[in-house]
mmCIF file of C-alpha atoms in Angstrom:
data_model
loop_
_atom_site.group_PDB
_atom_site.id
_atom_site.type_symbol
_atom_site.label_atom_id
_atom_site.label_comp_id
_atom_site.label_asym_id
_atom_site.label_seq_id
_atom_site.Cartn_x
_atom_site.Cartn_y
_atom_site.Cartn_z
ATOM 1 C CA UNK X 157 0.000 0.000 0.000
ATOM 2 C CA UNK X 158 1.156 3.537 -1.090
ATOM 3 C CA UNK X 159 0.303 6.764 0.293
ATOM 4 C CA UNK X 160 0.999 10.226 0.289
ATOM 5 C CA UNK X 161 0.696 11.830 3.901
ATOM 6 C CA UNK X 162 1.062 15.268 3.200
ATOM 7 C CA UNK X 163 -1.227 15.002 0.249
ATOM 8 C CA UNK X 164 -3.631 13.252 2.478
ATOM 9 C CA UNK X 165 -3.667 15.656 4.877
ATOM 10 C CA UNK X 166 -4.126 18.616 2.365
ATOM 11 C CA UNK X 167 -6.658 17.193 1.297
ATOM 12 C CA UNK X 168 -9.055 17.778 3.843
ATOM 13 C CA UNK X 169 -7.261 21.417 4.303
ATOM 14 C CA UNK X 170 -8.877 24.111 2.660
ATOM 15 C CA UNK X 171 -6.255 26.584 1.858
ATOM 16 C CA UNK X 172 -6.675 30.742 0.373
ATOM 17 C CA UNK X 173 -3.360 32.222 -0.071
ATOM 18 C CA UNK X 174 -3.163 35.811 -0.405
ATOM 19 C CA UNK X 175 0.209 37.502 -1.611
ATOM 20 C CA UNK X 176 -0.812 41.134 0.451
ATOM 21 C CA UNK X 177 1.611 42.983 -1.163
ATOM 22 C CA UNK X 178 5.660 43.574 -2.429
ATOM 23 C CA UNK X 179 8.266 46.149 -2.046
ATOM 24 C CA UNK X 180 11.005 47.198 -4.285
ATOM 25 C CA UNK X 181 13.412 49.597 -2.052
ATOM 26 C CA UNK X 182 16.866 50.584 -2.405
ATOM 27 C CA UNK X 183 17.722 52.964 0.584
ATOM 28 C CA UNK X 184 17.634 51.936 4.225
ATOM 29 C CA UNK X 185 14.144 51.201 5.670
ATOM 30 C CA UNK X 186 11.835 49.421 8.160
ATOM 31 C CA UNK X 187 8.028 48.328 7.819
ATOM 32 C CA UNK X 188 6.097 47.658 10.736
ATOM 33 C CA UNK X 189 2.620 46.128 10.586
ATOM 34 C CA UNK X 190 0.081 44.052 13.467
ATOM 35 C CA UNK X 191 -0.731 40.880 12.563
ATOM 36 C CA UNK X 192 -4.279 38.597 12.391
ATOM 37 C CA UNK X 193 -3.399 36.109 9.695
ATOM 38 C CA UNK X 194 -3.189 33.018 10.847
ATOM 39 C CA UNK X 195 -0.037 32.144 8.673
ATOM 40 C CA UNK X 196 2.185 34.877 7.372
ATOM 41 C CA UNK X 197 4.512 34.687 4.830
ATOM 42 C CA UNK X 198 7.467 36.760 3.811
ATOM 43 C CA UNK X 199 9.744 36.053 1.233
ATOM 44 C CA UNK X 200 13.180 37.919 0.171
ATOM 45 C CA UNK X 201 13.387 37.982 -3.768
ATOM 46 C CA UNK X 202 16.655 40.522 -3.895
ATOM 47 C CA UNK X 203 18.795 41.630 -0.944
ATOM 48 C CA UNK X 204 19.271 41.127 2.872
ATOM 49 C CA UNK X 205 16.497 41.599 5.348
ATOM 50 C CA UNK X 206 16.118 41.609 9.389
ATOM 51 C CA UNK X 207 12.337 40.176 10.607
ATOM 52 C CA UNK X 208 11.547 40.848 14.040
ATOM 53 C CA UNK X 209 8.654 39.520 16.213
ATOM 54 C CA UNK X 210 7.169 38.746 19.055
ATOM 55 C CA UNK X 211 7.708 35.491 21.032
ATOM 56 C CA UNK X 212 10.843 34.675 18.889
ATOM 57 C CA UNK X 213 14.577 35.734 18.096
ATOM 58 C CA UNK X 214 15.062 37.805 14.948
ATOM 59 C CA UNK X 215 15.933 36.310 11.959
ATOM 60 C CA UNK X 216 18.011 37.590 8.698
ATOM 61 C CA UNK X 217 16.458 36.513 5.849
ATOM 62 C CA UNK X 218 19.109 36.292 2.631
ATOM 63 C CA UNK X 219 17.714 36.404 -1.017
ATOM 64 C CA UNK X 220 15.010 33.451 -1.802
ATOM 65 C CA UNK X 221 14.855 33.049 2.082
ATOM 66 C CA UNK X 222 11.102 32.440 3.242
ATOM 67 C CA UNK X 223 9.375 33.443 7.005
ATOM 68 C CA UNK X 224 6.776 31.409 8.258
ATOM 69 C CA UNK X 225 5.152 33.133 10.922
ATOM 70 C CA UNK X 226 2.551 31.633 12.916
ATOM 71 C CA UNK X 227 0.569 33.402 15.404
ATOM 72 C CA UNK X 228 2.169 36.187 16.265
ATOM 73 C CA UNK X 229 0.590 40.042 17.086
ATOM 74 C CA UNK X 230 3.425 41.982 15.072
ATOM 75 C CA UNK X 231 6.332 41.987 12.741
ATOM 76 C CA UNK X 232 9.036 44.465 12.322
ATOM 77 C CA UNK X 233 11.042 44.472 8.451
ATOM 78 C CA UNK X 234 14.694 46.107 8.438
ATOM 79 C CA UNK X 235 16.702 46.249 5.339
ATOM 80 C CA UNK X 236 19.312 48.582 3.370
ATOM 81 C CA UNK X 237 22.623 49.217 3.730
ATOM 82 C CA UNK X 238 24.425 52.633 4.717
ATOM 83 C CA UNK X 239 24.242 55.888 6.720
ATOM 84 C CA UNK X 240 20.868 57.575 5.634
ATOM 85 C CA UNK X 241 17.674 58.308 7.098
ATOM 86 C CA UNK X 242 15.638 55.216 7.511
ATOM 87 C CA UNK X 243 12.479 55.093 4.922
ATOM 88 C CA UNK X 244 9.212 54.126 6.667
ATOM 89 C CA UNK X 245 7.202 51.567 4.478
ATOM 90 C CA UNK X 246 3.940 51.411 5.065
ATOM 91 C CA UNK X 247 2.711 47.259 4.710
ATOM 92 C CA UNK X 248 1.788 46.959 0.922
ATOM 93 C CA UNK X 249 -1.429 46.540 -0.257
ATOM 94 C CA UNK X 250 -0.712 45.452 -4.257
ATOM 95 C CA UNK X 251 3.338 46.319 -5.905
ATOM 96 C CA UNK X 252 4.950 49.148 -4.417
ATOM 97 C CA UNK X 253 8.264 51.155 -5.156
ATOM 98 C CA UNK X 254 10.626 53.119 -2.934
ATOM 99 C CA UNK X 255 13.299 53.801 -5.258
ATOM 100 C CA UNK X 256 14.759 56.950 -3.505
ATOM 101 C CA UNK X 257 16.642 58.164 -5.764
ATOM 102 C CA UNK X 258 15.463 56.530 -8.932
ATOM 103 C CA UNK X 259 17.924 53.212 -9.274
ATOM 104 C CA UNK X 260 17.897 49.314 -9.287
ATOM 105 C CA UNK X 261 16.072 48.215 -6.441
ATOM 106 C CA UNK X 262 18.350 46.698 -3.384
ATOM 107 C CA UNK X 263 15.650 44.761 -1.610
ATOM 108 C CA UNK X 264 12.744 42.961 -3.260
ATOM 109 C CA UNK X 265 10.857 41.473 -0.434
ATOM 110 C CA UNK X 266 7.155 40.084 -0.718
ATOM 111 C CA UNK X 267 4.209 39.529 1.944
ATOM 112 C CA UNK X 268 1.012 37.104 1.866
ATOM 113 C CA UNK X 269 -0.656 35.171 4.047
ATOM 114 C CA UNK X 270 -2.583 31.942 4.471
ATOM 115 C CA UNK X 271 -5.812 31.644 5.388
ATOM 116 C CA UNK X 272 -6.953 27.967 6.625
ATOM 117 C CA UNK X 273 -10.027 26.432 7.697
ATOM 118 C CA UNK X 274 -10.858 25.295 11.512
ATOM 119 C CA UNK X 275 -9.132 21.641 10.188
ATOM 120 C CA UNK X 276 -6.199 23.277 8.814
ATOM 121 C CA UNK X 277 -5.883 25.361 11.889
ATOM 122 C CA UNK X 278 -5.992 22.367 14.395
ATOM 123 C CA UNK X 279 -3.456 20.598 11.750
ATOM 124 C CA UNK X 280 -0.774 23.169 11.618
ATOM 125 C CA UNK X 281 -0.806 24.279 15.367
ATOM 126 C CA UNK X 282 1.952 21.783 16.310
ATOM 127 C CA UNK X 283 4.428 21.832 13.401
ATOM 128 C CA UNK X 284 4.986 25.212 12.761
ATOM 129 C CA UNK X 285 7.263 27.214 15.125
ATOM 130 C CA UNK X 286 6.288 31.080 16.227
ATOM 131 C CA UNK X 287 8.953 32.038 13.233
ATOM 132 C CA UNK X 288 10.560 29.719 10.892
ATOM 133 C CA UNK X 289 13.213 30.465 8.449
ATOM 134 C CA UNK X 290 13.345 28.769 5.536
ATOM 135 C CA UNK X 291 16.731 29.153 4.036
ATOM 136 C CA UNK X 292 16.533 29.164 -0.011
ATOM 137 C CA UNK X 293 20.348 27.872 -0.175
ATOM 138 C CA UNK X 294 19.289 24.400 1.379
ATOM 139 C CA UNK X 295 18.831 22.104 -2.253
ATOM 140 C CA UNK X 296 15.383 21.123 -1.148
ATOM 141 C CA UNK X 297 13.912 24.375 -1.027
ATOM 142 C CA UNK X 298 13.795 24.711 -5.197
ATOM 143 C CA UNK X 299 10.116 24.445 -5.364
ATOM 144 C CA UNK X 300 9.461 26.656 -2.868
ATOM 145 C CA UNK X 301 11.461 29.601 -4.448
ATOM 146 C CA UNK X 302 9.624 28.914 -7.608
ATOM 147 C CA UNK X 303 6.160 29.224 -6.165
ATOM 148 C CA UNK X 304 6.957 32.055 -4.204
ATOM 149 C CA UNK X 305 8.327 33.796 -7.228
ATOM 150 C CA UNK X 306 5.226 32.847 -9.408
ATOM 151 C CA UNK X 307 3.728 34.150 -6.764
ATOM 152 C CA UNK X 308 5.265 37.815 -7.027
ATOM 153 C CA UNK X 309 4.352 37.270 -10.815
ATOM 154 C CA UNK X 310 1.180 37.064 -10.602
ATOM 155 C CA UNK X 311 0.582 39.626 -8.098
ATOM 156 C CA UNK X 312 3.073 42.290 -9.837
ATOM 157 C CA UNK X 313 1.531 41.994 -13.612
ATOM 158 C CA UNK X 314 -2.261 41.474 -12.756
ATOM 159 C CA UNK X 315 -2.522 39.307 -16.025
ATOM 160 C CA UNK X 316 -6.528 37.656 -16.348
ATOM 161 C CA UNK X 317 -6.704 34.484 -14.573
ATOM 162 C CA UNK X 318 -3.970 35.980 -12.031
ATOM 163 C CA UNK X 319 -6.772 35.429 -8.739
ATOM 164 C CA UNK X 320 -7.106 31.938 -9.796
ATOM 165 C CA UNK X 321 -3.638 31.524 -10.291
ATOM 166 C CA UNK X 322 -2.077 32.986 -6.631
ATOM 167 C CA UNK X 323 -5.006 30.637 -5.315
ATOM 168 C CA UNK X 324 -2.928 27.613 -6.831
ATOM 169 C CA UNK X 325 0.376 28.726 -6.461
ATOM 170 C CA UNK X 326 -0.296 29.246 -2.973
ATOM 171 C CA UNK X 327 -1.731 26.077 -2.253
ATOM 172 C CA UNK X 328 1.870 24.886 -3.778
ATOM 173 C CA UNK X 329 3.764 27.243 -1.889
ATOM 174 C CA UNK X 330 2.177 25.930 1.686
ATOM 175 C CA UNK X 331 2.919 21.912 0.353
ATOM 176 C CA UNK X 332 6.603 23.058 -0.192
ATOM 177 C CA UNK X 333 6.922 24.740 3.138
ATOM 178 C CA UNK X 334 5.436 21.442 4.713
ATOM 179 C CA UNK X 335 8.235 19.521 2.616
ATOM 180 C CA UNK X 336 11.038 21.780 3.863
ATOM 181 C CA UNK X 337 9.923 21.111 7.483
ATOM 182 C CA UNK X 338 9.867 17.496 6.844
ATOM 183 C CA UNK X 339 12.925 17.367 5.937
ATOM 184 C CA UNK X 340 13.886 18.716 8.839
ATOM 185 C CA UNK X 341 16.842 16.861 10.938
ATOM 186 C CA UNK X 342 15.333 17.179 14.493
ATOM 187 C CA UNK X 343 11.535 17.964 13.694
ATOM 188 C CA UNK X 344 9.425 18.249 17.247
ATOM 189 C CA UNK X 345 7.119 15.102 17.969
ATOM 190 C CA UNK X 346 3.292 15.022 15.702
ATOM 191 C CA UNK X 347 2.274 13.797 12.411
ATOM 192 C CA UNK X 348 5.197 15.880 10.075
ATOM 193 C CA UNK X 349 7.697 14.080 12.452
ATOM 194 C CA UNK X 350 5.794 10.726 11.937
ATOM 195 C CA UNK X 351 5.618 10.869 8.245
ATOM 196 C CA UNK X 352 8.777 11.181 7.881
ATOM 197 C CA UNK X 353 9.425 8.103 9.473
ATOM 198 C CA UNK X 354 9.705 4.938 6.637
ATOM 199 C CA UNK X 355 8.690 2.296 8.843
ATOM 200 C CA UNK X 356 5.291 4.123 10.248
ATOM 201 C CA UNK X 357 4.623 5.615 7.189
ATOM 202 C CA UNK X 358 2.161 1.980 6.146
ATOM 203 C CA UNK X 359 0.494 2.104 9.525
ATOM 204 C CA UNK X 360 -0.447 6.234 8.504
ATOM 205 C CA UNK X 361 -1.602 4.847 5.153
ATOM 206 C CA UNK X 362 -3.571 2.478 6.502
ATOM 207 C CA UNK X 363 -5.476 4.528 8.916
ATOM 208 C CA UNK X 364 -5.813 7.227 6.384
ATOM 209 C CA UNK X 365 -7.165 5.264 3.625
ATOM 210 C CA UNK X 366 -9.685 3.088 6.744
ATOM 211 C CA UNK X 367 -10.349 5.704 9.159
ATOM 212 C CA UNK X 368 -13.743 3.319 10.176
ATOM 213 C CA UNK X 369 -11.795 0.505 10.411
ATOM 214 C CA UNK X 370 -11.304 -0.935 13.930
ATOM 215 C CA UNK X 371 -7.509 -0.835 13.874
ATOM 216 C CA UNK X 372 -6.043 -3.091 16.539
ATOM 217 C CA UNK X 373 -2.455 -2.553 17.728
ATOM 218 C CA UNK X 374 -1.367 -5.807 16.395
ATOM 219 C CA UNK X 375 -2.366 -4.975 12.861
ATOM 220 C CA UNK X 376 -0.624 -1.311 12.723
ATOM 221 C CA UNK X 377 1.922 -3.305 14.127
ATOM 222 C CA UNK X 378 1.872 -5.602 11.083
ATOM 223 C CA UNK X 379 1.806 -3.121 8.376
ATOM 224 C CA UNK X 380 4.990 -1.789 9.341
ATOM 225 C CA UNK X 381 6.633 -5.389 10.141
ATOM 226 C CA UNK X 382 6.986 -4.586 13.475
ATOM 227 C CA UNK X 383 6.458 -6.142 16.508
ATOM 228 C CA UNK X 384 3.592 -4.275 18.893
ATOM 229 C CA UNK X 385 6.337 -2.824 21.587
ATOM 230 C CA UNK X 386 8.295 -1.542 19.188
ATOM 231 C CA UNK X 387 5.940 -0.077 16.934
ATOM 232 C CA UNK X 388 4.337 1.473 19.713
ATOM 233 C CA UNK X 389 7.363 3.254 21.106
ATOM 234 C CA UNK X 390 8.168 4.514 17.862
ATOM 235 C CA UNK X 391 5.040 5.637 16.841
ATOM 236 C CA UNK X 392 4.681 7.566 20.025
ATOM 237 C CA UNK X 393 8.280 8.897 20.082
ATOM 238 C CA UNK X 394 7.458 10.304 16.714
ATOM 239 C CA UNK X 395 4.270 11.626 16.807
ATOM 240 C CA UNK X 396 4.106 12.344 20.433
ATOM 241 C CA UNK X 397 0.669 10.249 21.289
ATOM 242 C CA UNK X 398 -0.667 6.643 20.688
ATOM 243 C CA UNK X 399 -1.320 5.160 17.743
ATOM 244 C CA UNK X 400 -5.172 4.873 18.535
ATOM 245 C CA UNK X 401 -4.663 8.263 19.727
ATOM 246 C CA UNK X 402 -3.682 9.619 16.817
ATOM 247 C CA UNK X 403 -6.959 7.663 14.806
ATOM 248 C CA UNK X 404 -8.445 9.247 17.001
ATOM 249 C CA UNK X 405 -7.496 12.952 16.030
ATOM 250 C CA UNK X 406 -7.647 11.850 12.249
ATOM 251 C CA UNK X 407 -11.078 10.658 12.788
ATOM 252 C CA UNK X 408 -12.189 14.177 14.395
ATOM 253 C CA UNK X 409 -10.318 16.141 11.723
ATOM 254 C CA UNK X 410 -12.093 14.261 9.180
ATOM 255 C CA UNK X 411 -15.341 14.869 11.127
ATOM 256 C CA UNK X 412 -14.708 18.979 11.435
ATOM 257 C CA UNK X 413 -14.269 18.672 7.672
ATOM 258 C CA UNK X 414 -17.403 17.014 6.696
ATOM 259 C CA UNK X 415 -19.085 19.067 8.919
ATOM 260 C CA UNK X 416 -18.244 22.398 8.211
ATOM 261 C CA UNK X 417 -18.130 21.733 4.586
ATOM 262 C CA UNK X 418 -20.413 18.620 3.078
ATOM 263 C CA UNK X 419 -24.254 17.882 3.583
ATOM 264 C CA UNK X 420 -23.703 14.531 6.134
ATOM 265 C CA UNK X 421 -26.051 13.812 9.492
ATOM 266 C CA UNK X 422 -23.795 13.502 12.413
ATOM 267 C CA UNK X 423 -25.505 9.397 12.480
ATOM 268 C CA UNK X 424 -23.598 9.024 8.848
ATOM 269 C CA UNK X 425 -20.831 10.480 9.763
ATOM 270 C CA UNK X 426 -20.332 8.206 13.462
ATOM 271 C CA UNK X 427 -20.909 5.829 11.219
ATOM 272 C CA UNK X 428 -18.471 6.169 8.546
ATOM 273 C CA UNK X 429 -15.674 6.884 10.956
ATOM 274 C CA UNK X 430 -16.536 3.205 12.921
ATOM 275 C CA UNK X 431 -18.415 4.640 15.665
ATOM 276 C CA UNK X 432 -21.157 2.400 16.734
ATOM 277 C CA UNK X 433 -23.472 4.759 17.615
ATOM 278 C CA UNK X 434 -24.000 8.725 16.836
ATOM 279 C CA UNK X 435 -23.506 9.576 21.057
ATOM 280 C CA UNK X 436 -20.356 7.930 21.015
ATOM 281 C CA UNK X 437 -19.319 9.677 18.298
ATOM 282 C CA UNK X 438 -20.449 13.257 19.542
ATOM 283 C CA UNK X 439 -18.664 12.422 22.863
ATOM 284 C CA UNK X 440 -15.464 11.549 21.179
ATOM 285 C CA UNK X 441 -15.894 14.546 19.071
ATOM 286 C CA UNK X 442 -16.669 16.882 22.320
ATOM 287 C CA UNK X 443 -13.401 15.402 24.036
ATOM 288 C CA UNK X 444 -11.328 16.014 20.840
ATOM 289 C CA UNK X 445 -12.606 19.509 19.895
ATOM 290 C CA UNK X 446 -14.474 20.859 22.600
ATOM 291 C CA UNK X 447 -18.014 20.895 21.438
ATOM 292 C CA UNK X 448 -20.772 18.660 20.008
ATOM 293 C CA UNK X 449 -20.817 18.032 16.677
ATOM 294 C CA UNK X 450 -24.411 19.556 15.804
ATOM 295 C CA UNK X 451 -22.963 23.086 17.692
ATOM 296 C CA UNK X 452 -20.002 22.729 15.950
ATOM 297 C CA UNK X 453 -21.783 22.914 12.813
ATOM 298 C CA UNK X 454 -23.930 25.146 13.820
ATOM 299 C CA UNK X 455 -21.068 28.244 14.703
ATOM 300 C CA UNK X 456 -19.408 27.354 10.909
ATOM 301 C CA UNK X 457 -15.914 27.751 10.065
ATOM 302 C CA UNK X 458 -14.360 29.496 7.430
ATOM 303 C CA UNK X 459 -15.107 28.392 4.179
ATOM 304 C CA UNK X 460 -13.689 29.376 0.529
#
């Protein structure tokens, strides 16, 4: 059995990316700006670039460097070189210029953000630090430059189709920001960390592609041709709870999905995710997310 995590989990991710604005500055300068996206991106086309925030150590961002910030109340931009006054930017709304006086541009730096759904939300809380710097140097970050600068194409030359087309590119971007992380050396315990991991990668597939199933221990076990101690141990070392734990939290995500999203009765849906009845399923769902399914549903979540 094949599977692809990360496209399994995107799946039930609805994504909006937004590319807010770019600057094209060559003079010293700051930019200062409060934050309420739930993921922020900036990205360094040309030049050399200091990003401050709260709740983590700044970070200097090289050219095709990418932020990640997750949230976080404000950010602070610093770039330029030399003794003059510092130019305040304002935070872009479109393609803007500073070119004081008229030359090449120094710094090229673009901002978007990332707009998720309750699932994505719940998904993306534990892998993402406060700030994460994505260095463009590191080989497997290719992709990620090339979205991000398809990106600042589309935004900069407003060609027809261009809406549609920052939609997909970034949808892209946010899979090859997930990639970078996973390939990660020391990635914190959860689901990135256990993807990554060839031997529990079957067991993932197999819950993924079954979430109804009754999974026993002993057949997770078997799918990754391990015994049950050690599979367990490994499983939990990497994705910091139980395997039936984690089912568990796939099964809910699945549920928040269907629910804010498709036409299902909460019966159906206990159902389909190998509940035997609908109140065991709302009081799994309750423990899990906080709430009953039907209130859930009827608060809504963000939807494209």
């Amino acid at each position: 059995m094949t599977s692809d995590h990360l496209a399994d989990v995107l799946d039930v991710v609805r994504v909006r990316a937004t590319l807010s604005g770019a600057i094209a500055v060559n003079s010293r300068w700051a930019s200062r700006a409060s934050l309420c996206d739930q993921l922020k991106i900036i990205g360094v086309l040309r030049g050399h670039v200091t990003i401050r925030t709260n709740g983590a150590p700044p970070a200097a961002l090289e050219a095709d460097d990418v932020a990640v910030l997750h949230a976080r109340s404000w950010l602070e931009l610093h770039g330029g070189t030399g003794t003059g006054p510092v130019l305040e930017v304002a935070a872009p709304r479109g393609y803007v210029r500073h070119l004081e006086p008229a030359g090449f541009p120094s710094d090229v730096v673009v901002g978007g953000h990332i707009d998720l759904d309750d699932t994505g939300r719940a998904l993306l809380t534990e892998v993402l630090p406060s700030l994460g710097h994505l260095r463009g140097s590191l080989p497997q970050t290719g992709s990620m430059r090339r979205s991000l600068r398809l990106l600042f194409e589309e935004s900069a030359e407003e060609r027809a189709g261009s809406s549609f087309a920052r939609r997909q590119y970034g949808r892209l971007l946010l899979l090859e920001i997930l990639r970078t992380y996973a390939s990660a050396p020391e990635l914190p315990p959860g689901w990135l960390r256990a993807q990554a991991d060839d031997r529990l990668r079957p067991a993932l597939a197999a819950m993924h592609a079954d979430p109804g199933k009754p999974w026993r221990l002993h057949d997770l076990a078997g799918t990754a041709r391990m015994s049950r101690t050690a599979f367990a141990v490994r499983f939990r070392a990497a994705a910091g709870v139980p395997p039936h734990a984690y089912l568990t939290r796939w099964r809910m995500l699945l549920a928040r999905r269907a629910l804010a999203h498709d036409d299902v009765t909460v019966a159906a849906l206990a159902t389909q995710l190998g509940y035997g009845s609908e109140s065991s399923f709302s009081h799994a769902f309750k423990r899990e997310v906080g709430e009953s399914p039907l209130r859930y549903r009827t608060r809504g979540e963000y939807r494209d």
